[in-house]
Amino acid sequence: MATRSRPVSSEFLFFKAMALFVFWIFLSASFEWVHLGLGLIFSFVVAWLNSGHSPFVPKFRLWLRVLLYLPWLFYKIVQSSLNLSKLILHPELPITPQLIPVKSKLRHHAAVVLFGNSITLTPGTITAEVDGNNLIIHSMDKSDDAAIKEIESKIADIFKDEEPDL
Amino acid sequence: MKTFLFCVLVLLAILIGAYLYRVLQGPTIFDRLLGHNGISTKAIILLLVIGIYFERVDMFIDISIGYALLNLVGALALAKYLEQKETL
Amino acid sequence: MQILSVIFISVGLFFLIVAAIGVIRLPDVFSRSHAVSLTDSLGAFLMLVGIALHEGLGTNMLKILIVLALLYILNPVIAHATIRAALRSGLKPWEKENS
């Protein structure tokens, strides 16, 4: 067994096991006692095996904010998809591809991950390289610069209450 | 409904042909990798449409979940491997 | 419900066709990857929502939504890995000649 770097709270282990158990129920979709019991045992085993490496505590308020951020992101995805479709179907192909170096003002690992993932998920911009909080972004159109700034300020707003760790 | 689903299946197969052209033709190896990724996304959708065409979604959906997970591992391993190569 | 699902699948199919045209037409790896991500985000979303509406409420719908969440989490990772590999191996992005 690997050495544990930090003590594991039993509440967190229970929470993780319950999340895994709900996922098991979704996947198996059967409510016989044998299946439910096996799922309970396996979810506790997996939660215990994984508990050594996670420096992670549940932050419900942050997760709620991220959940509220997702519909806005989906609106941006629809907008830029229509823009990109117009560019592709245009007979003269008026694209201006370029690499944009961005130095973000985000101070959290999770925030940078969320930022890069949102940029890659939005069609027309893609994250090409990440180092700390310096990102290199490949974009398709001139107008994508403003969209990146907008996403960044939105994410900085989500993470404004947390301890900086970058 | 059946005929509509059949048309969707045929169109998806033709689209997979377009990505296959990119895989066979692509100037660099990353084009081929990209085409592979596109084909696997199409294959997930194709499996689900086949599922509702034959009215056995409960069986095909498990296959598509497994396919999505395997696709991640394969594409990520290939990309990490090609990153280390100096010459193409 | 059936009509709604037919509409969703048709619009999703339109985006898939646009993405396939883009994959053939665009000039280099970096811009082609935008076309592939267009498929992954909006086309797959509309297709899978159409299929889920056709199935109706139940465990099948939940599983289709799990497939959708997997696609949304995993596809940016794959696209980023491919593009980073292309950039690190020394490929230059295509630019317009007359600009």
PDB file of C-alpha atoms in Angstrom, chain C residues 18-84:
ATOM      1  CA  VAL C  18     -20.754  21.440 -42.139  1.00  0.00           C
ATOM      2  CA  ALA C  19     -17.954  20.005 -40.002  1.00  0.00           C
ATOM      3  CA  ALA C  20     -17.162  17.316 -42.602  1.00  0.00           C
ATOM      4  CA  ILE C  21     -16.997  19.995 -45.335  1.00  0.00           C
ATOM      5  CA  GLY C  22     -14.677  21.996 -43.091  1.00  0.00           C
ATOM      6  CA  VAL C  23     -12.419  19.014 -42.471  1.00  0.00           C
ATOM      7  CA  ILE C  24     -11.982  18.608 -46.237  1.00  0.00           C
ATOM      8  CA  ARG C  25     -11.752  22.324 -47.163  1.00  0.00           C
ATOM      9  CA  LEU C  26      -9.637  23.983 -44.476  1.00  0.00           C
ATOM     10  CA  PRO C  27      -5.905  24.403 -45.101  1.00  0.00           C
ATOM     11  CA  ASP C  28      -3.996  22.994 -42.112  1.00  0.00           C
ATOM     12  CA  VAL C  29      -4.145  20.897 -38.924  1.00  0.00           C
ATOM     13  CA  PHE C  30      -4.903  23.774 -36.560  1.00  0.00           C
ATOM     14  CA  SER C  31      -7.916  25.045 -38.457  1.00  0.00           C
ATOM     15  CA  ARG C  32      -9.206  21.524 -39.185  1.00  0.00           C
ATOM     16  CA  SER C  33      -9.270  20.824 -35.480  1.00  0.00           C
ATOM     17  CA  HIS C  34     -11.756  23.690 -35.093  1.00  0.00           C
ATOM     18  CA  ALA C  35     -14.063  21.920 -37.523  1.00  0.00           C
ATOM     19  CA  VAL C  36     -13.787  18.663 -35.560  1.00  0.00           C
ATOM     20  CA  SER C  37     -14.558  20.481 -32.322  1.00  0.00           C
ATOM     21  CA  LEU C  38     -17.629  22.023 -33.986  1.00  0.00           C
ATOM     22  CA  THR C  39     -18.943  18.484 -34.554  1.00  0.00           C
ATOM     23  CA  ASP C  40     -18.125  17.378 -31.069  1.00  0.00           C
ATOM     24  CA  SER C  41     -19.760  20.262 -29.277  1.00  0.00           C
ATOM     25  CA  LEU C  42     -22.923  21.233 -31.083  1.00  0.00           C
ATOM     26  CA  GLY C  43     -23.568  18.439 -33.609  1.00  0.00           C
ATOM     27  CA  ALA C  44     -23.210  15.582 -31.134  1.00  0.00           C
ATOM     28  CA  PHE C  45     -25.215  17.503 -28.540  1.00  0.00           C
ATOM     29  CA  LEU C  46     -28.190  17.998 -30.873  1.00  0.00           C
ATOM     30  CA  MET C  47     -28.062  14.411 -32.204  1.00  0.00           C
ATOM     31  CA  LEU C  48     -27.913  12.867 -28.734  1.00  0.00           C
ATOM     32  CA  VAL C  49     -30.689  15.117 -27.380  1.00  0.00           C
ATOM     33  CA  GLY C  50     -32.828  14.061 -30.350  1.00  0.00           C
ATOM     34  CA  ILE C  51     -32.161  10.383 -29.625  1.00  0.00           C
ATOM     35  CA  ALA C  52     -32.902  10.899 -25.908  1.00  0.00           C
ATOM     36  CA  LEU C  53     -36.223  12.598 -26.737  1.00  0.00           C
ATOM     37  CA  HIS C  54     -37.117   9.664 -28.994  1.00  0.00           C
ATOM     38  CA  GLU C  55     -36.474   7.257 -26.118  1.00  0.00           C
ATOM     39  CA  GLY C  56     -38.554   9.211 -23.587  1.00  0.00           C
ATOM     40  CA  LEU C  57     -38.036   9.233 -19.825  1.00  0.00           C
ATOM     41  CA  GLY C  58     -36.245   6.259 -18.301  1.00  0.00           C
ATOM     42  CA  THR C  59     -32.879   4.664 -17.711  1.00  0.00           C
ATOM     43  CA  ASN C  60     -32.010   4.752 -21.425  1.00  0.00           C
ATOM     44  CA  MET C  61     -32.358   8.532 -21.448  1.00  0.00           C
ATOM     45  CA  LEU C  62     -30.097   8.804 -18.393  1.00  0.00           C
ATOM     46  CA  LYS C  63     -27.472   6.643 -20.059  1.00  0.00           C
ATOM     47  CA  ILE C  64     -27.591   8.749 -23.219  1.00  0.00           C
ATOM     48  CA  LEU C  65     -27.019  11.830 -21.056  1.00  0.00           C
ATOM     49  CA  ILE C  66     -24.016  10.045 -19.479  1.00  0.00           C
ATOM     50  CA  VAL C  67     -22.590   9.478 -22.988  1.00  0.00           C
ATOM     51  CA  LEU C  68     -23.136  13.182 -23.696  1.00  0.00           C
ATOM     52  CA  ALA C  69     -21.327  14.236 -20.516  1.00  0.00           C
ATOM     53  CA  LEU C  70     -18.444  11.894 -21.398  1.00  0.00           C
ATOM     54  CA  LEU C  71     -18.170  13.443 -24.872  1.00  0.00           C
ATOM     55  CA  TYR C  72     -18.155  16.956 -23.402  1.00  0.00           C
ATOM     56  CA  ILE C  73     -15.451  16.115 -20.865  1.00  0.00           C
ATOM     57  CA  LEU C  74     -13.191  13.947 -23.034  1.00  0.00           C
ATOM     58  CA  ASN C  75     -13.231  15.694 -26.428  1.00  0.00           C
ATOM     59  CA  PRO C  76     -11.504  18.951 -25.362  1.00  0.00           C
ATOM     60  CA  VAL C  77      -8.783  16.827 -23.767  1.00  0.00           C
ATOM     61  CA  ILE C  78      -8.154  14.915 -27.000  1.00  0.00           C
ATOM     62  CA  ALA C  79      -8.257  18.055 -29.174  1.00  0.00           C
ATOM     63  CA  HIS C  80      -5.843  19.863 -26.864  1.00  0.00           C
ATOM     64  CA  ALA C  81      -3.448  16.880 -26.814  1.00  0.00           C
ATOM     65  CA  THR C  82      -3.414  16.658 -30.622  1.00  0.00           C
ATOM     66  CA  ILE C  83      -2.840  20.387 -31.112  1.00  0.00           C
ATOM     67  CA  ARG C  84      -0.147  20.535 -28.441  1.00  0.00           C
TER      68      ARG C  84
END
